[in-house]
XYZ file of N, CA and C in Angstrom:
753
model
N 49.478 19.913 0.510
C 49.202 18.693 1.275
C 48.706 19.077 2.676
N 47.618 18.430 3.120
C 47.035 18.758 4.409
C 47.959 18.331 5.533
N 47.976 19.138 6.585
C 48.811 18.830 7.742
C 48.185 17.699 8.543
N 49.018 16.971 9.347
C 48.475 15.893 10.176
C 47.364 16.366 11.100
N 47.501 17.597 11.637
C 46.464 18.116 12.532
C 45.142 18.293 11.798
N 45.215 18.802 10.540
C 43.992 18.995 9.753
C 43.333 17.661 9.442
N 44.157 16.658 9.064
C 43.637 15.331 8.759
C 42.989 14.721 9.987
N 43.649 14.868 11.150
C 43.110 14.313 12.391
C 41.789 14.979 12.761
N 41.702 16.310 12.578
C 40.470 17.025 12.884
C 39.342 16.581 11.968
N 39.661 16.397 10.684
C 38.642 15.951 9.732
C 38.142 14.556 10.083
N 39.050 13.672 10.498
C 38.663 12.314 10.885
C 37.782 12.340 12.130
N 38.109 13.216 13.090
C 37.299 13.326 14.299
C 35.895 13.826 13.975
N 35.803 14.795 13.065
C 34.490 15.315 12.685
C 33.654 14.245 11.998
N 34.292 13.467 11.114
C 33.555 12.394 10.444
C 33.111 11.338 11.444
N 33.971 11.040 12.400
C 33.630 10.051 13.412
C 32.460 10.533 14.273
N 32.503 11.803 14.683
C 31.408 12.366 15.468
C 30.107 12.345 14.671
N 30.212 12.627 13.376
C 29.024 12.606 12.527
C 28.447 11.192 12.429
N 29.329 10.182 12.300
C 28.868 8.796 12.240
C 28.208 8.379 13.552
N 28.811 8.780 14.659
C 28.249 8.434 15.960
C 26.879 9.072 16.140
N 26.767 10.347 15.747
C 25.480 11.045 15.873
C 24.414 10.381 15.003
N 24.772 10.036 13.769
C 23.813 9.382 12.871
C 23.410 8.021 13.420
N 24.393 7.305 13.960
C 24.142 5.970 14.521
C 23.204 6.048 15.721
N 23.450 7.026 16.605
C 22.607 7.183 17.781
C 21.197 7.639 17.406
N 21.103 8.547 16.439
C 19.795 9.027 16.004
C 18.967 7.893 15.402
N 19.627 7.029 14.627
C 18.924 5.912 13.998
C 18.398 4.916 15.023
N 19.005 4.884 16.214
C 18.592 3.934 17.246
C 17.615 4.523 18.252
N 17.411 5.824 18.211
C 16.617 6.507 19.230
C 15.141 6.502 18.841
N 14.323 5.789 19.619
C 12.883 5.712 19.375
C 12.088 6.524 20.394
N 12.776 7.346 21.185
C 12.109 8.047 22.278
C 11.074 9.056 21.782
N 11.254 9.576 20.577
C 10.328 10.593 20.059
C 9.176 9.989 19.258
N 9.101 8.650 19.189
C 8.095 7.993 18.363
C 7.053 7.289 19.222
N 5.849 7.245 18.707
C 4.776 6.435 19.281
C 4.419 5.346 18.270
N 4.071 4.196 18.802
C 3.689 3.092 17.923
C 2.191 3.200 17.657
N 1.844 4.150 16.786
C 0.463 4.436 16.449
C 0.300 4.430 14.927
N -0.951 4.324 14.440
C -1.151 4.350 12.980
C -0.595 5.597 12.316
N -0.702 6.748 12.987
C -0.248 8.000 12.395
C 1.269 8.033 12.246
N 1.992 7.439 13.202
C 3.456 7.437 13.168
C 4.023 6.110 12.677
N 3.175 5.270 12.109
C 3.625 3.916 11.805
C 4.738 3.896 10.758
N 4.649 4.758 9.756
C 5.680 4.772 8.714
C 7.045 5.071 9.310
N 7.124 6.101 10.146
C 8.404 6.482 10.750
C 8.957 5.347 11.610
N 8.081 4.731 12.408
C 8.537 3.636 13.269
C 8.974 2.439 12.432
N 8.153 2.057 11.455
C 8.430 0.845 10.682
C 9.742 0.959 9.910
N 9.950 2.080 9.240
C 11.183 2.266 8.470
C 12.391 2.266 9.407
N 12.276 2.954 10.515
C 13.370 3.034 11.485
C 13.674 1.654 12.077
N 12.609 0.914 12.392
C 12.790 -0.398 13.028
C 13.359 -1.427 12.060
N 12.842 -1.498 10.845
C 13.317 -2.502 9.898
C 14.736 -2.209 9.409
N 15.182 -0.958 9.542
C 16.556 -0.608 9.168
C 17.484 -0.531 10.379
N 17.020 -1.040 11.503
C 17.791 -0.985 12.742
C 19.077 -1.790 12.615
N 20.151 -1.211 13.160
C 21.450 -1.875 13.150
C 21.843 -2.261 14.576
N 22.482 -3.408 14.687
C 23.006 -3.853 15.972
C 24.529 -3.732 15.952
N 25.155 -3.474 17.104
C 24.567 -3.369 18.441
C 23.944 -2.015 18.702
N 23.028 -2.000 19.677
C 22.372 -0.774 20.105
C 22.941 -0.334 21.446
N 22.757 0.950 21.738
C 23.063 1.425 23.078
C 22.011 0.881 24.041
N 22.415 0.600 25.262
C 21.503 0.016 26.239
C 20.286 0.902 26.461
N 20.495 2.202 26.579
C 19.375 3.113 26.834
C 18.363 3.088 25.695
N 18.851 3.035 24.463
C 17.945 2.994 23.316
C 17.222 1.652 23.236
N 17.916 0.578 23.569
C 17.284 -0.742 23.566
C 16.157 -0.797 24.595
N 16.394 -0.272 25.790
C 15.374 -0.281 26.832
C 14.184 0.594 26.448
N 14.445 1.736 25.814
C 13.358 2.596 25.339
C 12.496 1.861 24.317
N 13.158 1.159 23.397
C 12.426 0.449 22.355
C 11.628 -0.706 22.946
N 12.220 -1.440 23.870
C 11.500 -2.531 24.525
C 10.276 -2.010 25.270
N 10.456 -0.908 25.967
C 9.329 -0.336 26.708
C 8.220 0.093 25.757
N 8.585 0.727 24.652
C 7.591 1.184 23.683
C 6.779 0.006 23.147
N 7.455 -1.074 22.776
C 6.753 -2.243 22.218
C 5.901 -2.916 23.283
N 6.493 -3.164 24.457
C 5.767 -3.876 25.509
C 4.604 -3.053 26.050
N 4.795 -1.744 26.205
C 3.713 -0.896 26.699
C 2.568 -0.856 25.694
N 2.887 -0.787 24.407
C 1.837 -0.722 23.388
C 1.072 -2.035 23.298
N 1.789 -3.161 23.384
C 1.111 -4.458 23.252
C 0.252 -4.758 24.479
N 0.591 -4.194 25.636
C -0.221 -4.424 26.834
C -1.589 -3.774 26.703
N -1.677 -2.681 25.969
C -2.959 -1.991 25.775
C -3.694 -2.481 24.527
N -3.093 -3.415 23.803
C -3.674 -3.908 22.553
C -4.739 -4.961 22.856
N -5.926 -4.768 22.300
C -7.013 -5.730 22.431
C -6.962 -6.690 21.257
N -6.577 -7.917 21.541
C -6.453 -8.904 20.470
C -7.834 -9.201 19.881
N -7.936 -9.287 18.553
C -9.249 -9.507 17.928
C -9.769 -10.912 18.200
N -11.058 -11.122 18.016
C -11.624 -12.472 18.184
C -10.976 -13.457 17.202
N -11.013 -14.719 17.568
C -10.359 -15.738 16.748
C -11.258 -16.100 15.564
N -11.398 -15.143 14.655
C -12.159 -15.376 13.431
C -11.347 -16.238 12.470
N -11.974 -16.795 11.435
C -11.199 -17.576 10.463
C -10.042 -16.794 9.844
N -10.263 -15.508 9.590
C -9.203 -14.689 9.001
C -8.044 -14.518 9.976
N -8.369 -14.244 11.245
C -7.305 -14.062 12.236
C -6.602 -15.384 12.533
N -7.365 -16.484 12.557
C -6.754 -17.789 12.779
C -5.795 -18.134 11.640
N -6.185 -17.815 10.404
C -5.310 -18.071 9.264
C -4.049 -17.228 9.341
N -4.181 -15.985 9.800
C -3.019 -15.121 9.962
C -2.038 -15.712 10.969
N -2.535 -16.157 12.118
C -1.662 -16.736 13.141
C -0.982 -18.008 12.636
N -1.740 -18.834 11.957
C -1.174 -20.094 11.458
C -0.110 -19.845 10.395
N -0.293 -18.783 9.605
C 0.673 -18.500 8.545
C 2.010 -18.044 9.110
N 1.997 -17.457 10.319
C 3.239 -16.974 10.929
C 3.769 -17.904 12.013
N 2.946 -18.859 12.442
C 3.357 -19.729 13.539
C 4.637 -20.486 13.214
N 4.723 -21.042 12.003
C 5.907 -21.825 11.633
C 7.154 -20.953 11.610
N 7.027 -19.729 11.076
C 8.185 -18.829 11.018
C 8.637 -18.431 12.410
N 7.676 -18.179 13.304
C 8.020 -17.812 14.682
C 8.660 -18.979 15.407
N 8.078 -20.165 15.283
C 8.604 -21.344 15.975
C 9.990 -21.737 15.481
N 10.278 -21.446 14.207
C 11.596 -21.801 13.671
C 12.694 -20.879 14.196
N 12.304 -19.745 14.731
C 13.290 -18.767 15.203
C 13.299 -18.640 16.721
N 12.172 -18.973 17.368
C 12.043 -18.820 18.820
C 11.740 -20.178 19.436
N 12.481 -20.540 20.458
C 12.362 -21.861 21.068
C 11.264 -21.921 22.129
N 11.212 -20.928 23.013
C 10.292 -20.990 24.138
C 8.864 -20.679 23.691
N 7.937 -21.531 24.164
C 6.540 -21.375 23.787
C 5.966 -20.045 24.282
N 6.358 -19.638 25.489
C 5.858 -18.386 26.054
C 6.274 -17.203 25.197
N 7.518 -17.208 24.745
C 8.000 -16.147 23.869
C 7.320 -16.204 22.501
N 7.059 -17.421 22.046
C 6.395 -17.581 20.748
C 4.992 -16.980 20.777
N 4.244 -17.228 21.850
C 2.904 -16.672 21.974
C 2.958 -15.145 22.082
N 3.925 -14.667 22.839
C 4.084 -13.212 22.975
C 4.400 -12.580 21.625
N 5.260 -13.233 20.847
C 5.615 -12.717 19.534
C 4.396 -12.647 18.628
N 3.555 -13.673 18.651
C 2.360 -13.676 17.810
C 1.410 -12.543 18.221
N 1.338 -12.270 19.498
C 0.500 -11.161 19.955
C 1.052 -9.828 19.455
N 2.373 -9.674 19.511
C 3.001 -8.435 19.028
C 2.796 -8.285 17.525
N 2.952 -9.391 16.793
C 2.743 -9.335 15.346
C 1.292 -9.011 15.012
N 0.364 -9.517 15.806
C -1.046 -9.174 15.613
C -1.267 -7.682 15.832
N -0.570 -7.143 16.820
C -0.662 -5.703 17.070
C -0.149 -4.916 15.871
N 0.995 -5.340 15.320
C 1.533 -4.670 14.138
C 0.541 -4.764 12.973
N -0.079 -5.907 12.820
C -1.069 -6.085 11.747
C -2.238 -5.130 11.927
N -2.719 -4.974 13.156
C -3.848 -4.093 13.437
C -3.466 -2.631 13.211
N -2.292 -2.243 13.699
C -1.835 -0.859 13.506
C -1.642 -0.564 12.021
N -1.063 -1.523 11.303
C -0.836 -1.325 9.867
C -2.156 -1.205 9.115
N -3.144 -2.005 9.508
C -4.450 -1.934 8.846
C -5.075 -0.552 9.034
N -5.056 -0.057 10.285
C -5.601 1.276 10.552
C -4.803 2.346 9.820
N -3.485 2.195 9.806
C -2.605 3.126 9.079
C -2.985 3.162 7.594
N -3.227 2.001 7.000
C -3.569 1.933 5.569
C -4.900 2.630 5.297
N -5.894 2.394 6.170
C -7.199 3.033 5.998
C -7.066 4.556 6.093
N -6.336 5.022 7.108
C -6.143 6.465 7.278
C -5.413 7.066 6.085
N -4.412 6.371 5.580
C -3.640 6.869 4.444
C -4.502 6.967 3.193
N -5.320 5.955 2.944
C -6.168 5.978 1.755
C -7.296 6.997 1.878
N -7.800 7.193 3.092
C -8.804 8.244 3.296
C -8.190 9.624 3.039
N -6.968 9.834 3.528
C -6.291 11.109 3.296
C -6.023 11.312 1.803
N -5.616 10.246 1.112
C -5.389 10.343 -0.341
C -6.680 10.692 -1.071
N -7.784 10.045 -0.682
C -9.064 10.318 -1.337
C -9.487 11.767 -1.139
N -9.353 12.276 0.106
C -9.739 13.667 0.376
C -8.882 14.639 -0.424
N -7.589 14.368 -0.498
C -6.706 15.268 -1.242
C -7.024 15.244 -2.734
N -7.282 14.078 -3.275
C -7.598 13.988 -4.715
C -8.923 14.681 -5.019
N -9.900 14.564 -4.117
C -11.168 15.266 -4.324
C -10.959 16.774 -4.287
N -10.144 17.230 -3.348
C -9.850 18.664 -3.260
C -9.106 19.144 -4.503
N -8.187 18.313 -5.011
C -7.456 18.675 -6.233
C -8.393 18.724 -7.430
N -9.352 17.799 -7.486
C -10.337 17.817 -8.578
C -11.186 19.088 -8.504
N -11.603 19.452 -7.292
C -12.377 20.695 -7.133
C -11.539 21.909 -7.520
N -10.259 21.869 -7.185
C -9.356 22.966 -7.544
C -9.271 23.115 -9.062
N -9.111 21.995 -9.756
C -9.030 22.056 -11.226
C -10.345 22.528 -11.832
N -11.461 22.051 -11.260
C -12.768 22.472 -11.774
C -12.969 23.978 -11.567
N -12.586 24.484 -10.410
C -12.706 25.919 -10.152
C -11.810 26.723 -11.083
N -10.628 26.205 -11.356
C -9.709 26.910 -12.258
C -10.315 27.053 -13.657
N -10.870 25.956 -14.178
C -11.499 26.005 -15.497
C -12.709 26.938 -15.484
N -13.476 26.910 -14.383
C -14.657 27.768 -14.280
C -14.246 29.240 -14.264
N -13.201 29.558 -13.497
C -12.758 30.952 -13.427
C -12.193 31.426 -14.761
N -11.533 30.544 -15.485
C -11.038 30.924 -16.813
C -12.211 31.232 -17.744
N -13.248 30.380 -17.698
C -14.418 30.621 -18.545
C -15.095 31.936 -18.168
N -15.263 32.168 -16.855
C -15.891 33.410 -16.425
C -15.043 34.617 -16.833
N -13.744 34.518 -16.666
C -12.866 35.619 -17.028
C -12.951 35.945 -18.508
N -12.920 34.906 -19.365
C -13.020 35.121 -20.808
C -14.388 35.688 -21.192
N -15.434 35.180 -20.515
C -16.782 35.681 -20.817
C -16.871 37.186 -20.554
N -16.332 37.630 -19.404
C -16.434 39.050 -19.072
C -15.490 39.894 -19.924
N -14.413 39.306 -20.427
C -13.573 40.033 -21.383
C -14.370 40.319 -22.652
N -15.006 39.283 -23.200
C -15.796 39.460 -24.420
C -16.987 40.395 -24.164
N -17.597 40.260 -22.963
C -18.725 41.141 -22.643
C -18.261 42.587 -22.550
N -17.067 42.803 -21.987
C -16.533 44.161 -21.895
C -16.248 44.743 -23.264
N -15.676 43.909 -24.162
C -15.404 44.379 -25.513
C -16.703 44.714 -26.235
N -17.712 43.819 -26.074
C -19.001 44.056 -26.740
C -19.670 45.322 -26.224
N -19.634 45.525 -24.904
C -20.262 46.738 -24.353
C -19.502 47.986 -24.778
N -18.181 47.876 -24.956
C -17.416 49.018 -25.450
C -17.783 49.368 -26.877
N -18.002 48.332 -27.690
C -18.416 48.574 -29.078
C -19.781 49.244 -29.116
N -20.705 48.761 -28.258
C -22.049 49.376 -28.199
C -21.939 50.835 -27.782
N -21.082 51.102 -26.795
C -20.905 52.492 -26.325
C -20.433 53.393 -27.468
N -19.486 52.894 -28.278
C -18.968 53.683 -29.386
C -19.989 53.823 -30.517
N -20.831 52.811 -30.650
C -21.777 52.828 -31.769
C -22.989 53.710 -31.501
N -23.341 53.873 -30.253
C -24.529 54.677 -29.912
C -24.121 56.144 -29.799
N -24.852 57.047 -30.497
C -24.481 58.479 -30.449
C -24.505 59.050 -29.034
N -25.555 58.827 -28.307
C -25.668 59.350 -26.955
C -26.032 58.202 -26.011
N -25.026 57.399 -25.607
C -25.325 56.222 -24.773
C -25.768 56.632 -23.362
N -26.568 55.757 -22.757
C -26.985 55.966 -21.376
C -25.807 55.720 -20.441
N -25.932 56.189 -19.213
C -24.843 56.019 -18.248
C -24.572 54.557 -17.955
N -25.626 53.706 -18.046
C -25.445 52.277 -17.795
C -24.543 51.651 -18.853
N -24.716 52.086 -20.103
C -23.868 51.551 -21.179
C -22.415 51.957 -20.958
N -22.199 53.168 -20.453
C -20.839 53.608 -20.179
C -20.217 52.858 -18.995
N -21.085 52.440 -18.050
C -20.584 51.778 -16.845
C -20.245 50.310 -17.091
N -20.953 49.687 -18.026
C -20.780 48.248 -18.236
C -19.341 47.841 -18.578
N -18.604 48.520 -19.465
C -17.227 48.096 -19.758
C -16.345 48.061 -18.511
N -16.539 49.056 -17.633
C -15.727 49.075 -16.406
C -16.096 47.917 -15.493
N -17.399 47.635 -15.391
C -17.843 46.517 -14.541
C -17.326 45.193 -15.088
N -17.462 44.986 -16.400
C -16.994 43.738 -16.998
C -15.476 43.599 -16.894
N -14.772 44.707 -17.019
C -13.304 44.666 -16.885
C -12.908 44.254 -15.468
N -13.628 44.817 -14.496
C -13.320 44.451 -13.104
C -13.611 42.970 -12.856
N -14.733 42.458 -13.363
C -15.085 41.060 -13.135
C -14.091 40.116 -13.812
N -13.662 40.475 -15.028
C -12.674 39.625 -15.703
C -11.359 39.641 -14.930
N -10.954 40.821 -14.440
C -9.730 40.903 -13.622
C -9.881 40.075 -12.356
N -11.058 40.113 -11.731
C -11.308 39.390 -10.478
C -11.088 37.888 -10.670
N -11.658 37.335 -11.731
C -11.563 35.886 -11.931
C -10.154 35.474 -12.369
N -9.528 36.244 -13.225
C -8.150 35.906 -13.623
C -7.169 36.090 -12.457
N -7.484 37.043 -11.584
C -6.624 37.274 -10.419
C -6.667 36.096 -9.446
N -7.739 35.300 -9.481
C -7.869 34.136 -8.601
C -7.004 32.955 -9.057
N -6.585 32.932 -10.312
C -5.883 31.764 -10.865
C -4.549 31.485 -10.187
N -3.672 32.477 -9.935
C -2.402 32.166 -9.256
C -2.606 31.542 -7.880
N -3.637 31.989 -7.150
C -3.918 31.393 -5.845
C -4.330 29.939 -5.967
N -5.140 29.637 -6.980
C -5.529 28.253 -7.214
C -4.322 27.402 -7.611
N -3.420 27.963 -8.390
C -2.217 27.230 -8.785
C -1.332 26.936 -7.569
N -1.195 27.920 -6.682
C -0.407 27.689 -5.465
C -1.058 26.631 -4.580
N -2.379 26.692 -4.493
C -3.088 25.690 -3.705
C -2.899 24.298 -4.295
N -2.920 24.203 -5.635
C -2.739 22.902 -6.293
C -1.333 22.357 -6.038
N -0.337 23.211 -6.072
C 1.030 22.778 -5.773
C 1.142 22.272 -4.338
N 0.504 22.980 -3.409
C 0.521 22.558 -2.015
C -0.164 21.209 -1.847
N -1.309 21.037 -2.485
C -2.030 19.769 -2.405
C -1.216 18.632 -3.012
N -0.502 18.922 -4.100
C 0.343 17.895 -4.727
C 1.448 17.452 -3.781
N 2.057 18.408 -3.090
C 3.104 18.060 -2.118
C 2.523 17.226 -0.974
N 1.338 17.605 -0.505
C 0.704 16.846 0.573
C 0.362 15.434 0.114
N -0.124 15.297 -1.106
C -0.455 13.970 -1.639
C 0.803 13.123 -1.767
N 1.871 13.702 -2.289
C 3.133 12.957 -2.409
C 3.634 12.507 -1.043
N 3.436 13.369 -0.031
C 3.871 13.010 1.315
C 3.042 11.858 1.868
N 1.738 11.878 1.612
C 0.872 10.782 2.052
C 1.287 9.472 1.397
N 1.546 9.511 0.094
C 1.950 8.296 -0.625
C 3.330 7.820 -0.172
N 4.216 8.776 0.113
C 5.562 8.404 0.560
C 5.531 7.758 1.935
N 4.649 8.216 2.806
C 4.599 7.726 4.176
C 3.729 6.477 4.327
N 3.149 6.007 3.247
C 2.289 4.820 3.340
C 3.146 3.552 3.334
N 2.873 2.667 4.263
C 3.519 1.350 4.292
C 2.562 0.385 3.600
N 2.913 -0.008 2.380
C 2.002 -0.840 1.588
C 1.879 -2.251 2.143
N 2.981 -2.824 2.580
C 2.954 -4.189 3.110
C 4.038 -4.341 4.165
N 3.891 -5.363 5.012
C 4.843 -5.608 6.087
C 5.766 -6.760 5.724
N 7.023 -6.597 6.058
C 8.003 -7.666 5.890
C 8.025 -8.475 7.187
N 7.205 -9.531 7.232
C 7.044 -10.290 8.465
C 8.346 -10.968 8.888
N 9.105 -11.447 7.950
C 10.367 -12.120 8.295
C 11.312 -11.158 9.014
N 11.446 -9.941 8.480
C 12.315 -8.945 9.113
C 11.771 -8.541 10.479
N 10.445 -8.367 10.586
C 9.854 -8.007 11.866
C 10.122 -9.070 12.923
N 9.908 -10.336 12.576
C 10.159 -11.424 13.526
C 11.618 -11.433 13.956
N 12.491 -11.300 12.995
C 13.930 -11.335 13.256
C 14.343 -10.194 14.187
N 13.939 -8.959 13.856
C 14.331 -7.800 14.654
C 13.693 -7.836 16.039
N 12.410 -8.177 16.099
C 11.718 -8.212 17.377
C 12.337 -9.238 18.321
N 12.661 -10.396 17.787
C 13.257 -11.445 18.623
C 14.592 -10.987 19.191
N 15.379 -10.268 18.402
C 16.667 -9.782 18.877
C 16.493 -8.667 19.903
N 15.602 -7.728 19.608
C 15.401 -6.585 20.499
C 14.818 -7.025 21.836
N 13.856 -7.945 21.817
C 13.179 -8.373 23.036
C 13.929 -9.466 23.783
N 15.031 -9.913 23.229
C 15.835 -10.922 23.909
C 15.304 -12.332 23.771
N 14.449 -12.579 22.780
C 13.906 -13.913 22.593
C 14.882 -14.835 21.856
N 15.856 -14.246 21.192
C 16.808 -15.022 20.397
C 18.172 -14.353 20.430
N 19.208 -15.154 20.567
C 20.585 -14.667 20.485
C 21.304 -15.435 19.393
N 21.998 -14.692 18.547
C 22.754 -15.303 17.463
C 24.242 -15.204 17.770
N 24.981 -16.268 17.531
C 26.436 -16.240 17.787
C 27.118 -15.139 16.974
N 27.960 -14.372 17.639
C 28.721 -13.328 16.966
C 27.984 -12.021 16.790
N 26.710 -11.945 17.220
C 25.914 -10.732 17.067
C 25.675 -10.115 18.444
N 26.178 -8.911 18.651
C 25.926 -8.162 19.873
C 24.680 -7.317 19.686
N 23.735 -7.468 20.582
C 22.504 -6.705 20.474
C 22.671 -5.314 21.064
N 23.484 -5.182 22.114
C 23.654 -3.879 22.743
C 25.034 -3.775 23.368
N 25.465 -2.542 23.561
C 26.666 -2.222 24.327
C 26.669 -0.738 24.643
N 27.595 -0.316 25.476
C 27.699 1.088 25.882
C 28.850 1.810 25.212
N 29.764 1.087 24.620
C 31.034 1.659 24.179
C 30.904 2.213 22.777
N 31.003 3.549 22.616
C 30.951 4.163 21.293
C 32.149 3.774 20.448
N 33.259 3.450 21.080
C 34.459 3.144 20.304
C 34.287 1.876 19.488
N 33.298 1.070 19.844
C 33.087 -0.174 19.110
C 32.000 -0.027 18.066
N 31.591 1.214 17.794
C 30.519 1.456 16.838
C 30.848 0.910 15.462
N 32.119 1.045 15.047
C 32.481 0.615 13.705
C 32.374 -0.887 13.515
N 32.246 -1.637 14.610
C 32.119 -3.077 14.504
C 30.663 -3.515 14.389
N 29.736 -2.521 14.409
C 28.328 -2.874 14.340
C 28.007 -3.491 12.992
N 26.998 -4.365 13.000
C 26.618 -5.072 11.785
C 25.156 -4.836 11.527
N 24.765 -5.030 10.299
C 23.339 -4.935 9.966
C 22.768 -6.331 10.071
N 21.708 -6.437 10.853
C 21.112 -7.769 11.036
C 19.614 -7.642 11.224
């Protein structure tokens, strides 16, 4: 049976681990709100738990507000107007002040623009990787054909050498040349296989990091809480006290 001291030490270690995980999940200081980092930001933000530490909340607010200040809102085309109208009711149902509502729509437009660029970049990267993988497979088949051809050519030249009573030096040299060429092409195959494995991992990473669609309801909800546009009874958005971490809720 474990001693009380051992149990207490184990509980402290688990608590420290929970605190570290909790703080890491709230820390956005290492992220930029850009198309390249959009997957990391989006997953982290939509899984955000409240309450947050004040320092992390201020970092996140600064990141969002600084990014939206540099965002050039697109012209009011029919497509963009339809986008705003589709979210206006959801925003108005959650946010009371008109000024905050307009700000929220601008932020959501920014997320839409970043996500669009992120999607284009992701699909371009997928296309390039698939083309490279296709070339890799084509080269592999070509090298196998070349290797087999030079194997058969080497065997044929060896038979000719044995069949001719006094073969020329060229006939004697051909089996060695064909053997070297067949070895050369077969020797390239493991490198192509390693390259294909690497490309497969890169492709899987691209597909894993792609954000296919945005959860607008969750974005509105989280943004309103983080930016202070909405307060819900019983929900603490931030605090400084680590001892109250276990009372945090997912919202």
